[in-house]
């Protein structure tokens, strides 16, 4: 049995009031349909068909997934018609799993239980029980067995009272599915070719029909407008927050964290409120992340502390190191073990060696800094002359006095000292003191001007 996924995504999404095709609207920075594609891949599906209608160019520009059959449904004649567009990609012994591009929270585990529930040669429908089933297709049973699905607009009053509804997600045998799709008619209240009509055909043909339920109802909810999109975003975020907590992180408030990618955490991690994580982020054991911190594609090693309102992107923070509050680590910044940057320190393509410190108001760009270096407040590496970038090297044990400008390319030797306020343009040898600034004059008898 090969798993063949058909993702329906032809809807225009008028209620989004957007130029963007509906399924490209994001949950956690990733389009809804890409979440669905990722889940389909998790299941190990051999074929994924994406049935699209509007905005094909935009969809193809955004969705990078290579192993995808792009199936155009030029006219939206119903869910059955939509699935039928993928017929050429379905072989007889496939199990066809129908998913929806605007139902992004469906979980791999739920689909696995649906596929497990599906009898050999039979079909399985994912259903939910709703207090208010209005709008949904109702699951019609006789003696407990599913015999069909009736859409809201076609249902009689007895059927309207049924609270078990069709989520739309179902797993079907390829051969029979293709035959049933060929028999669909649009003779119904909406004049559409309903996918749901294949259920009655299956029953007629004596095909076994089973059902399964999602772990949580939010998994099968779609987003038709931006209010629903925001609700799905919150539900997604809470789910991610719960994963982190179960993995060993302590979240001060699971409702005030945003994860837009993958976060790996060690044990005893502490994450304060209003933190944002993007891309691939790794937090080691006992890492602390302060309020308002933003961490993007970065690795934070054991016991490191990211203090509030720091922004860390494509950077590495070593064991026991700390950054912030209000630190900015830009791409290529690395704090080695026990290194520290404080408030208003910006680093780019720079390494701050073991035990080194830059406590305040500093720019370190294209700088290689050794161990136990002290960078005084207000130090600037002048790495850019308007055309080229150059390197600054600061060797072990050096001390850079406050408010110094180090004009690259330049090297400060081991244990060398730079006097405060210096503009250093040439190499300082090991252990030398460099003082490069105007000399102070003290004038006697000078009178402060006074107002006439
Ligand atoms: C469908 C089901 C209903 C179920 C409900 C769950 C049918 C006939 N009805 O109803 O039983 O309770 O979903 O939400 O299947 N689509 C296409 N091409 C089309 C038509 C639809 O790609 O020609 C896509 C839409 O973009 C949408 C999805 O299929 O993502 C569902 O279509 P929609 O028309 O909203 O079906 P419902 O009326 O909600
Ligand atoms: Ca719908």
Short mmCIF file of C-alpha atoms and ligand atoms in Angstrom, two decimals:
data_model
loop_
_atom_site.label_atom_id
_atom_site.label_comp_id
_atom_site.label_asym_id
_atom_site.label_seq_id
_atom_site.Cartn_x
_atom_site.Cartn_y
_atom_site.Cartn_z
CA UNK A 1 0.00 0.00 0.00
CA UNK A 2 1.37 3.38 -1.01
CA UNK A 3 0.11 6.49 0.69
CA UNK A 4 -1.10 9.12 -1.76
CA UNK A 5 -2.08 12.47 -0.29
CA UNK A 6 -4.41 14.86 -2.06
CA UNK A 7 -4.41 18.36 -0.58
CA UNK A 8 -7.36 20.52 -1.58
CA UNK A 9 -6.32 24.13 -1.91
CA UNK A 10 -8.34 25.56 -4.78
CA UNK A 11 -10.49 27.89 -2.72
CA UNK A 12 -10.03 31.57 -3.42
CA UNK A 13 -10.44 32.65 0.16
CA UNK A 14 -12.48 35.76 -0.53
CA UNK A 15 -13.10 36.31 3.18
CA UNK A 16 -9.40 36.76 3.83
CA UNK A 17 -9.68 40.01 1.87
CA UNK A 18 -6.22 39.52 0.49
CA UNK A 19 -4.17 39.36 -2.67
CA UNK A 20 -2.56 36.25 -1.34
CA UNK A 21 -4.19 32.87 -2.04
CA UNK A 22 -5.80 31.73 1.21
CA UNK A 23 -3.56 28.75 1.84
CA UNK A 24 -0.45 30.97 1.73
CA UNK A 25 -1.55 32.86 4.81
CA UNK A 26 0.84 31.94 7.60
CA UNK A 27 0.69 30.20 10.92
CA UNK A 28 3.95 30.85 12.76
CA UNK A 29 5.65 32.31 9.68
CA UNK A 30 4.91 29.22 7.58
CA UNK A 31 2.05 29.12 5.12
CA UNK A 32 -0.92 26.97 6.10
CA UNK A 33 -0.45 24.69 3.11
CA UNK A 34 3.22 24.17 3.94
CA UNK A 35 2.21 22.95 7.39
CA UNK A 36 -0.09 20.45 5.70
CA UNK A 37 2.62 19.38 3.25
CA UNK A 38 5.06 18.88 6.15
CA UNK A 39 2.52 16.70 7.96
CA UNK A 40 1.90 14.67 4.79
CA UNK A 41 5.64 14.10 4.53
CA UNK A 42 5.84 13.05 8.18
CA UNK A 43 3.37 10.32 7.36
CA UNK A 44 5.76 8.99 4.75
CA UNK A 45 3.44 9.63 1.84
CA UNK A 46 4.85 8.58 -1.48
CA UNK A 47 2.84 11.03 -3.56
CA UNK A 48 1.53 14.46 -2.62
CA UNK A 49 -0.91 16.19 -4.95
CA UNK A 50 -1.73 19.81 -4.46
CA UNK A 51 -5.04 20.79 -6.04
CA UNK A 52 -4.91 24.52 -6.64
CA UNK A 53 -7.13 27.00 -8.40
CA UNK A 54 -6.21 30.62 -7.91
CA UNK A 55 -2.80 32.23 -7.64
CA UNK A 56 -0.82 29.34 -9.11
CA UNK A 57 2.17 31.62 -9.72
CA UNK A 58 2.21 32.84 -6.15
CA UNK A 59 1.80 29.32 -4.83
CA UNK A 60 4.60 27.96 -6.97
CA UNK A 61 6.88 30.83 -6.04
CA UNK A 62 6.34 30.23 -2.34
CA UNK A 63 6.17 26.47 -2.04
CA UNK A 64 9.64 25.08 -2.51
CA UNK A 65 8.69 21.45 -1.94
CA UNK A 66 10.02 19.55 -4.96
CA UNK A 67 8.18 16.25 -4.73
CA UNK A 68 4.73 17.67 -5.36
CA UNK A 69 2.24 17.13 -8.17
CA UNK A 70 0.67 20.44 -9.06
CA UNK A 71 -2.91 19.73 -10.05
CA UNK A 72 -4.95 22.58 -11.47
CA UNK A 73 -8.66 22.70 -10.76
CA UNK A 74 -9.58 25.47 -13.17
CA UNK A 75 -13.19 25.69 -12.04
CA UNK A 76 -14.31 24.92 -8.53
CA UNK A 77 -17.08 22.47 -8.99
CA UNK A 78 -16.89 20.86 -5.57
CA UNK A 79 -14.66 18.77 -3.35
CA UNK A 80 -15.34 15.57 -5.33
CA UNK A 81 -14.44 17.32 -8.57
CA UNK A 82 -11.31 18.67 -6.89
CA UNK A 83 -10.06 15.24 -5.83
CA UNK A 84 -10.90 13.85 -9.28
CA UNK A 85 -8.43 16.28 -10.84
CA UNK A 86 -5.67 14.21 -9.26
CA UNK A 87 -6.95 10.91 -10.76
CA UNK A 88 -4.00 10.51 -13.09
CA UNK A 89 -1.67 10.47 -10.10
CA UNK A 90 -3.62 7.82 -8.21
CA UNK A 91 -2.91 4.14 -8.74
CA UNK A 92 -5.33 1.38 -7.85
CA UNK A 93 -3.59 0.08 -4.77
CA UNK A 94 -2.92 3.53 -3.28
CA UNK A 95 -4.50 4.61 -0.06
CA UNK A 96 -5.69 8.14 -0.82
CA UNK A 97 -5.66 10.56 2.09
CA UNK A 98 -7.61 13.79 1.52
CA UNK A 99 -6.31 16.84 3.41
CA UNK A 100 -7.07 20.56 3.17
CA UNK A 101 -4.63 23.40 2.58
CA UNK A 102 -6.51 25.65 4.98
CA UNK A 103 -6.67 23.13 7.83
CA UNK A 104 -3.10 23.48 9.05
CA UNK A 105 -3.12 22.09 12.59
CA UNK A 106 -3.91 18.51 11.72
CA UNK A 107 -1.47 16.30 13.58
CA UNK A 108 0.54 13.43 12.21
CA UNK A 109 -0.59 11.23 15.10
CA UNK A 110 -4.26 11.86 14.33
CA UNK A 111 -3.76 10.92 10.69
CA UNK A 112 -1.89 7.82 11.74
CA UNK A 113 -4.85 6.75 13.85
CA UNK A 114 -7.16 7.43 10.89
CA UNK A 115 -4.97 5.26 8.66
CA UNK A 116 -4.90 2.57 11.32
CA UNK A 117 -8.70 2.71 11.57
CA UNK A 118 -9.04 2.23 7.83
CA UNK A 119 -9.91 -1.40 7.03
CA UNK A 120 -8.01 -3.05 4.16
CA UNK A 121 -9.91 -2.12 1.01
CA UNK A 122 -12.25 -0.04 3.15
CA UNK A 123 -12.31 3.63 4.02
CA UNK A 124 -12.03 5.75 7.12
CA UNK A 125 -13.46 9.18 7.87
CA UNK A 126 -12.18 11.60 10.48
CA UNK A 127 -15.24 12.85 12.37
CA UNK A 128 -15.91 15.09 15.35
CA UNK A 129 -18.88 15.56 17.64
CA UNK A 130 -20.00 19.18 17.89
CA UNK A 131 -22.51 20.86 20.18
CA UNK A 132 -23.39 23.05 17.25
CA UNK A 133 -22.92 21.10 14.01
CA UNK A 134 -24.39 23.85 11.78
CA UNK A 135 -22.70 24.10 8.40
CA UNK A 136 -21.01 20.73 8.45
CA UNK A 137 -21.79 17.53 6.63
CA UNK A 138 -23.55 15.10 9.00
CA UNK A 139 -22.43 11.50 9.45
CA UNK A 140 -25.47 9.32 8.85
CA UNK A 141 -25.40 5.95 10.62
CA UNK A 142 -27.69 2.95 10.56
CA UNK A 143 -27.31 0.44 13.38
CA UNK A 144 -24.10 2.21 14.24
CA UNK A 145 -22.60 1.82 10.77
CA UNK A 146 -21.84 4.81 8.59
CA UNK A 147 -24.05 4.76 5.51
CA UNK A 148 -23.48 8.24 4.13
CA UNK A 149 -22.77 11.92 4.68
CA UNK A 150 -25.42 14.54 4.10
CA UNK A 151 -24.47 18.17 3.64
CA UNK A 152 -26.16 20.85 5.75
CA UNK A 153 -28.05 22.27 2.80
CA UNK A 154 -29.36 18.88 1.73
CA UNK A 155 -30.23 17.56 5.18
CA UNK A 156 -33.72 16.93 6.56
CA UNK A 157 -34.61 18.01 10.08
CA UNK A 158 -33.80 14.62 11.55
CA UNK A 159 -30.36 14.65 9.91
CA UNK A 160 -29.73 18.23 11.00
CA UNK A 161 -29.92 17.03 14.60
CA UNK A 162 -26.93 14.71 14.09
CA UNK A 163 -23.93 15.99 16.02
CA UNK A 164 -21.27 13.80 14.48
CA UNK A 165 -19.85 15.75 11.55
CA UNK A 166 -17.48 15.24 8.67
CA UNK A 167 -14.13 16.99 9.06
CA UNK A 168 -13.54 16.41 5.35
CA UNK A 169 -10.40 14.39 6.06
CA UNK A 170 -10.70 10.81 4.91
CA UNK A 171 -8.66 7.85 3.72
CA UNK A 172 -9.94 5.86 0.77
CA UNK A 173 -8.88 2.96 -1.46
CA UNK A 174 -7.53 4.31 -4.78
CA UNK A 175 -9.25 1.96 -7.17
CA UNK A 176 -12.76 2.35 -5.76
CA UNK A 177 -12.30 6.07 -5.19
CA UNK A 178 -11.61 6.68 -8.88
CA UNK A 179 -14.66 4.68 -9.82
CA UNK A 180 -16.89 6.49 -7.31
CA UNK A 181 -15.62 9.92 -8.39
CA UNK A 182 -16.65 9.02 -11.92
CA UNK A 183 -20.20 8.40 -10.71
CA UNK A 184 -20.69 11.68 -8.85
CA UNK A 185 -23.50 13.99 -9.85
CA UNK A 186 -24.05 17.63 -9.02
CA UNK A 187 -27.76 17.14 -8.51
CA UNK A 188 -27.89 18.60 -5.01
CA UNK A 189 -28.67 21.82 -3.16
CA UNK A 190 -25.36 23.46 -4.07
CA UNK A 191 -24.99 22.07 -7.60
CA UNK A 192 -21.55 20.72 -6.66
CA UNK A 193 -19.76 17.42 -7.04
CA UNK A 194 -19.53 16.41 -3.39
CA UNK A 195 -16.67 14.22 -2.24
CA UNK A 196 -18.97 13.20 0.59
CA UNK A 197 -21.28 11.37 -1.83
CA UNK A 198 -18.69 8.62 -2.22
CA UNK A 199 -19.55 7.43 1.28
CA UNK A 200 -23.03 6.30 0.28
CA UNK A 201 -21.52 4.64 -2.81
CA UNK A 202 -19.04 2.79 -0.62
CA UNK A 203 -21.87 1.61 1.60
CA UNK A 204 -23.85 0.52 -1.48
CA UNK A 205 -20.82 -1.42 -2.72
CA UNK A 206 -20.43 -3.18 0.60
CA UNK A 207 -17.13 -1.44 1.36
CA UNK A 208 -16.31 -1.26 5.04
CA UNK A 209 -16.41 2.25 6.53
CA UNK A 210 -14.82 3.21 9.82
CA UNK A 211 -14.26 6.48 11.65
CA UNK A 212 -11.60 8.05 13.84
CA UNK A 213 -11.46 11.25 15.86
CA UNK A 214 -8.74 13.87 16.25
CA UNK A 215 -7.09 14.33 19.62
CA UNK A 216 -8.43 17.85 19.70
CA UNK A 217 -11.12 19.62 17.68
CA UNK A 218 -8.85 22.55 16.75
CA UNK A 219 -6.87 20.17 14.52
CA UNK A 220 -9.66 20.02 11.98
CA UNK A 221 -10.58 23.68 11.97
CA UNK A 222 -9.97 25.76 8.88
CA UNK A 223 -9.21 29.42 8.50
CA UNK A 224 -11.60 31.32 6.29
CA UNK A 225 -10.86 34.79 7.61
CA UNK A 226 -8.16 36.47 9.62
CA UNK A 227 -10.02 36.07 12.90
CA UNK A 228 -9.97 32.31 12.48
CA UNK A 229 -6.37 32.51 11.30
CA UNK A 230 -5.41 34.27 14.53
CA UNK A 231 -7.28 31.65 16.56
CA UNK A 232 -5.35 28.89 14.83
CA UNK A 233 -2.11 30.79 15.41
CA UNK A 234 -2.81 30.95 19.16
CA UNK A 235 -3.75 27.28 19.29
CA UNK A 236 -0.59 26.39 17.40
CA UNK A 237 1.52 28.49 19.74
CA UNK A 238 0.03 26.92 22.83
CA UNK A 239 0.77 23.49 21.40
CA UNK A 240 4.40 24.46 20.74
CA UNK A 241 4.66 25.93 24.24
CA UNK A 242 3.40 22.69 25.71
CA UNK A 243 6.00 20.73 23.77
CA UNK A 244 8.73 22.92 25.25
CA UNK A 245 7.40 22.49 28.76
CA UNK A 246 7.23 18.73 28.37
CA UNK A 247 10.81 18.82 27.10
CA UNK A 248 12.05 20.53 30.23
CA UNK A 249 11.51 24.25 29.79
CA UNK A 250 9.81 26.40 32.36
CA UNK A 251 7.62 29.00 30.63
CA UNK A 252 6.59 31.89 32.81
CA UNK A 253 3.44 32.13 30.71
CA UNK A 254 2.75 29.65 27.91
CA UNK A 255 0.38 32.21 26.39
CA UNK A 256 3.15 34.73 25.92
CA UNK A 257 5.73 32.97 23.80
CA UNK A 258 5.91 32.77 20.01
CA UNK A 259 7.68 29.97 18.23
CA UNK A 260 8.08 30.36 14.50
CA UNK A 261 10.28 27.43 13.69
CA UNK A 262 11.84 24.69 15.77
CA UNK A 263 13.13 25.16 19.26
CA UNK A 264 15.12 22.43 20.93
CA UNK A 265 15.50 22.76 24.67
CA UNK A 266 17.57 21.04 27.31
CA UNK A 267 16.46 20.58 30.90
CA UNK A 268 15.69 23.36 33.36
CA UNK A 269 15.47 26.07 30.73
CA UNK A 270 13.71 29.22 31.94
CA UNK A 271 11.83 31.31 29.41
CA UNK A 272 10.25 34.57 30.43
CA UNK A 273 7.31 36.31 28.78
CA UNK A 274 6.99 37.83 25.32
CA UNK A 275 9.91 35.95 23.85
CA UNK A 276 10.06 35.12 20.15
CA UNK A 277 11.94 32.22 18.58
CA UNK A 278 12.41 31.88 14.85
CA UNK A 279 14.01 29.31 12.56
CA UNK A 280 16.19 26.69 14.19
CA UNK A 281 16.99 27.52 17.78
CA UNK A 282 18.82 25.35 20.30
CA UNK A 283 18.80 26.11 24.01
CA UNK A 284 21.07 23.99 26.17
CA UNK A 285 20.48 22.88 29.74
CA UNK A 286 19.68 25.58 32.30
CA UNK A 287 19.60 28.38 29.76
CA UNK A 288 17.69 31.48 30.84
CA UNK A 289 15.90 33.66 28.31
CA UNK A 290 14.71 37.02 29.61
CA UNK A 291 11.51 38.84 28.79
CA UNK A 292 11.14 40.23 25.30
CA UNK A 293 14.17 38.45 23.87
CA UNK A 294 14.12 37.48 20.19
CA UNK A 295 16.25 34.52 19.19
CA UNK A 296 16.59 33.55 15.53
CA UNK A 297 18.56 30.59 14.11
CA UNK A 298 20.94 30.50 17.02
CA UNK A 299 22.48 28.16 19.52
CA UNK A 300 22.63 29.01 23.20
CA UNK A 301 24.82 26.66 25.22
CA UNK A 302 24.33 25.31 28.75
CA UNK A 303 23.85 27.81 31.57
CA UNK A 304 24.00 30.82 29.27
CA UNK A 305 21.77 33.78 30.09
CA UNK A 306 20.02 35.90 27.52
CA UNK A 307 18.85 38.95 29.40
CA UNK A 308 15.68 40.86 28.54
CA UNK A 309 15.11 42.54 25.19
CA UNK A 310 18.13 41.09 23.47
CA UNK A 311 18.02 40.19 19.78
CA UNK A 312 20.12 37.24 18.73
CA UNK A 313 20.28 36.18 15.09
CA UNK A 314 22.48 33.53 13.47
CA UNK A 315 24.71 33.66 16.49
CA UNK A 316 26.29 31.32 19.01
CA UNK A 317 26.33 31.93 22.74
CA UNK A 318 28.72 29.66 24.63
CA UNK A 319 28.41 27.95 27.98
CA UNK A 320 27.96 30.24 30.96
CA UNK A 321 28.06 33.28 28.68
CA UNK A 322 25.57 36.12 28.96
CA UNK A 323 24.14 38.79 26.71
CA UNK A 324 22.02 41.82 27.42
CA UNK A 325 19.79 43.34 28.53
CA UNK A 326 19.37 45.06 25.14
CA UNK A 327 22.22 43.25 23.42
CA UNK A 328 22.17 42.68 19.69
CA UNK A 329 24.04 39.71 18.28
CA UNK A 330 23.92 39.80 14.51
CA UNK A 331 24.91 37.03 12.08
CA UNK A 332 28.31 35.55 12.79
CA UNK A 333 28.50 36.76 16.38
CA UNK A 334 29.90 34.27 18.84
CA UNK A 335 30.36 34.50 22.57
CA UNK A 336 32.77 31.87 23.83
CA UNK A 337 32.43 30.27 27.24
CA UNK A 338 31.88 32.76 30.05
CA UNK A 339 32.00 35.77 27.73
CA UNK A 340 29.65 38.65 28.42
CA UNK A 341 28.12 41.48 26.45
CA UNK A 342 25.96 44.01 28.20
CA UNK A 343 23.46 46.65 27.25
CA UNK A 344 23.60 48.29 23.84
CA UNK A 345 26.38 46.11 22.60
CA UNK A 346 26.14 45.11 18.95
CA UNK A 347 28.21 42.31 17.49
CA UNK A 348 28.48 41.19 13.89
CA UNK A 349 30.84 38.53 12.46
CA UNK A 350 32.86 38.70 15.62
CA UNK A 351 34.10 36.32 18.24
CA UNK A 352 34.38 37.36 21.87
CA UNK A 353 36.77 34.90 23.51
CA UNK A 354 36.50 32.93 26.71
CA UNK A 355 35.91 35.09 29.75
CA UNK A 356 36.03 38.34 27.75
CA UNK A 357 33.65 41.20 28.39
CA UNK A 358 32.10 44.12 26.59
CA UNK A 359 29.76 45.56 29.15
CA UNK A 360 28.28 48.66 27.60
CA UNK A 361 27.53 50.62 24.44
CA UNK A 362 29.89 48.94 22.03
CA UNK A 363 30.08 47.91 18.38
CA UNK A 364 32.17 44.89 17.52
CA UNK A 365 32.18 44.12 13.80
CA UNK A 366 34.61 41.79 12.01
CA UNK A 367 36.57 41.41 15.23
CA UNK A 368 38.47 38.44 16.61
CA UNK A 369 38.82 38.89 20.32
CA UNK A 370 40.87 36.56 22.49
CA UNK A 371 40.39 35.42 26.07
CA UNK A 372 39.98 37.56 29.20
CA UNK A 373 39.83 40.76 27.17
CA UNK A 374 38.08 43.77 28.64
CA UNK A 375 36.38 46.05 26.16
CA UNK A 376 35.55 49.40 27.75
CA UNK A 377 32.26 51.20 27.40
CA UNK A 378 31.71 52.89 24.07
CA UNK A 379 34.41 51.01 22.17
CA UNK A 380 33.89 50.91 18.41
CA UNK A 381 35.66 48.69 15.91
CA UNK A 382 35.75 50.88 12.79
CA UNK A 383 35.44 48.02 10.32
CA UNK A 384 34.18 49.89 7.28
CA UNK A 385 35.93 52.61 5.33
CA UNK A 386 32.99 53.20 3.04
CA UNK A 387 34.08 50.55 0.57
CA UNK A 388 35.80 47.66 2.31
CA UNK A 389 35.36 45.78 5.55
CA UNK A 390 38.52 45.09 7.56
CA UNK A 391 39.36 42.98 10.58
CA UNK A 392 40.25 43.93 14.10
CA UNK A 393 42.23 41.48 16.20
CA UNK A 394 42.43 41.84 19.95
CA UNK A 395 44.67 39.33 21.69
CA UNK A 396 44.36 37.58 25.05
CA UNK A 397 44.31 39.73 28.13
CA UNK A 398 44.14 43.08 26.31
CA UNK A 399 42.35 46.00 27.94
CA UNK A 400 40.58 48.53 25.73
CA UNK A 401 39.87 51.80 27.51
CA UNK A 402 36.44 53.32 27.23
CA UNK A 403 35.35 55.26 24.18
CA UNK A 404 38.14 54.00 21.96
CA UNK A 405 37.94 53.64 18.21
CA UNK A 406 39.91 50.78 16.74
CA UNK A 407 40.38 51.57 13.06
CA UNK A 408 40.62 48.31 11.14
CA UNK A 409 42.68 46.61 9.95
CA UNK A 410 44.42 46.75 13.28
CA UNK A 411 45.75 44.45 15.97
CA UNK A 412 45.97 44.94 19.71
CA UNK A 413 48.58 42.58 21.15
CA UNK A 414 48.42 40.28 24.16
CA UNK A 415 48.05 42.05 27.50
CA UNK A 416 48.26 45.39 25.67
CA UNK A 417 46.32 48.38 26.95
CA UNK A 418 44.59 51.13 25.01
CA UNK A 419 44.05 54.39 26.88
CA UNK A 420 40.49 55.64 27.11
CA UNK A 421 39.35 57.83 24.23
CA UNK A 422 42.05 56.59 21.86
CA UNK A 423 41.75 56.37 18.10
CA UNK A 424 44.01 53.45 17.31
CA UNK A 425 45.14 53.14 13.70
CA UNK A 426 48.24 50.99 13.96
CA UNK A 427 49.27 47.82 15.70
CA UNK A 428 49.80 47.85 19.46
CA UNK A 429 52.46 45.32 20.41
CA UNK A 430 52.05 42.83 23.28
CA UNK A 431 51.96 44.48 26.70
CA UNK A 432 52.31 48.02 25.28
CA UNK A 433 50.16 50.92 26.37
CA UNK A 434 48.78 52.92 23.45
CA UNK A 435 47.42 56.38 24.12
CA UNK A 436 46.15 58.01 20.98
CA UNK A 437 44.21 61.13 21.84
CA UNK A 438 44.58 64.89 22.27
CA UNK A 439 46.47 65.88 25.37
CA UNK A 440 44.61 67.62 28.17
CA UNK A 441 45.52 71.26 28.85
CA UNK A 442 44.46 72.87 32.10
CA UNK A 443 44.25 76.67 31.87
CA UNK A 444 44.65 78.81 34.92
CA UNK A 445 42.85 82.12 35.24
CA UNK A 446 40.32 81.23 32.56
CA UNK A 447 36.96 82.94 33.12
CA UNK A 448 33.63 81.35 32.33
CA UNK A 449 31.53 83.66 30.13
CA UNK A 450 28.70 85.40 31.99
CA UNK A 451 25.40 86.83 30.73
CA UNK A 452 25.55 90.58 30.19
C1 LIG B 1 -16.92 20.25 3.32
C2 LIG B 1 -17.63 18.91 3.36
C3 LIG B 1 -18.44 18.82 4.64
C4 LIG B 1 -17.52 19.01 5.84
C5 LIG B 1 -16.75 20.33 5.72
C6 LIG B 1 -15.71 20.44 6.79
C7 LIG B 1 -18.11 18.36 1.04
C8 LIG B 1 -19.12 18.33 -0.04
N1 LIG B 1 -18.49 18.82 2.20
O1 LIG B 1 -17.92 21.24 3.27
O2 LIG B 1 -19.06 17.56 4.73
O3 LIG B 1 -18.27 19.01 7.03
O4 LIG B 1 -16.07 20.39 4.45
O5 LIG B 1 -15.13 21.71 6.73
O6 LIG B 1 -17.00 17.92 0.81
N2 LIG B 1 -12.28 22.96 -2.47
C9 LIG B 1 -11.56 22.87 -3.62
N3 LIG B 1 -12.25 22.81 -4.80
C10 LIG B 1 -13.58 22.84 -4.87
C11 LIG B 1 -14.30 22.93 -3.67
C12 LIG B 1 -13.61 22.99 -2.48
O7 LIG B 1 -10.35 22.85 -3.61
O8 LIG B 1 -14.12 22.78 -5.97
C13 LIG B 1 -11.56 23.05 -1.19
C14 LIG B 1 -11.79 24.40 -0.54
O9 LIG B 1 -10.74 25.28 -0.87
C15 LIG B 1 -11.78 24.08 0.93
C16 LIG B 1 -12.23 22.63 1.00
O10 LIG B 1 -12.08 22.10 -0.30
O11 LIG B 1 -10.48 24.14 1.47
C17 LIG B 1 -13.64 22.48 1.51
O12 LIG B 1 -14.51 23.09 0.59
P1 LIG B 1 -15.81 23.82 1.05
O13 LIG B 1 -16.54 24.23 -0.14
O14 LIG B 1 -15.50 24.86 2.05
O15 LIG B 1 -16.60 22.64 1.74
P2 LIG B 1 -17.64 22.78 2.89
O16 LIG B 1 -18.88 23.35 2.33
O17 LIG B 1 -17.06 23.43 4.06
CA1 LIG B 2 -15.73 24.99 4.49
#
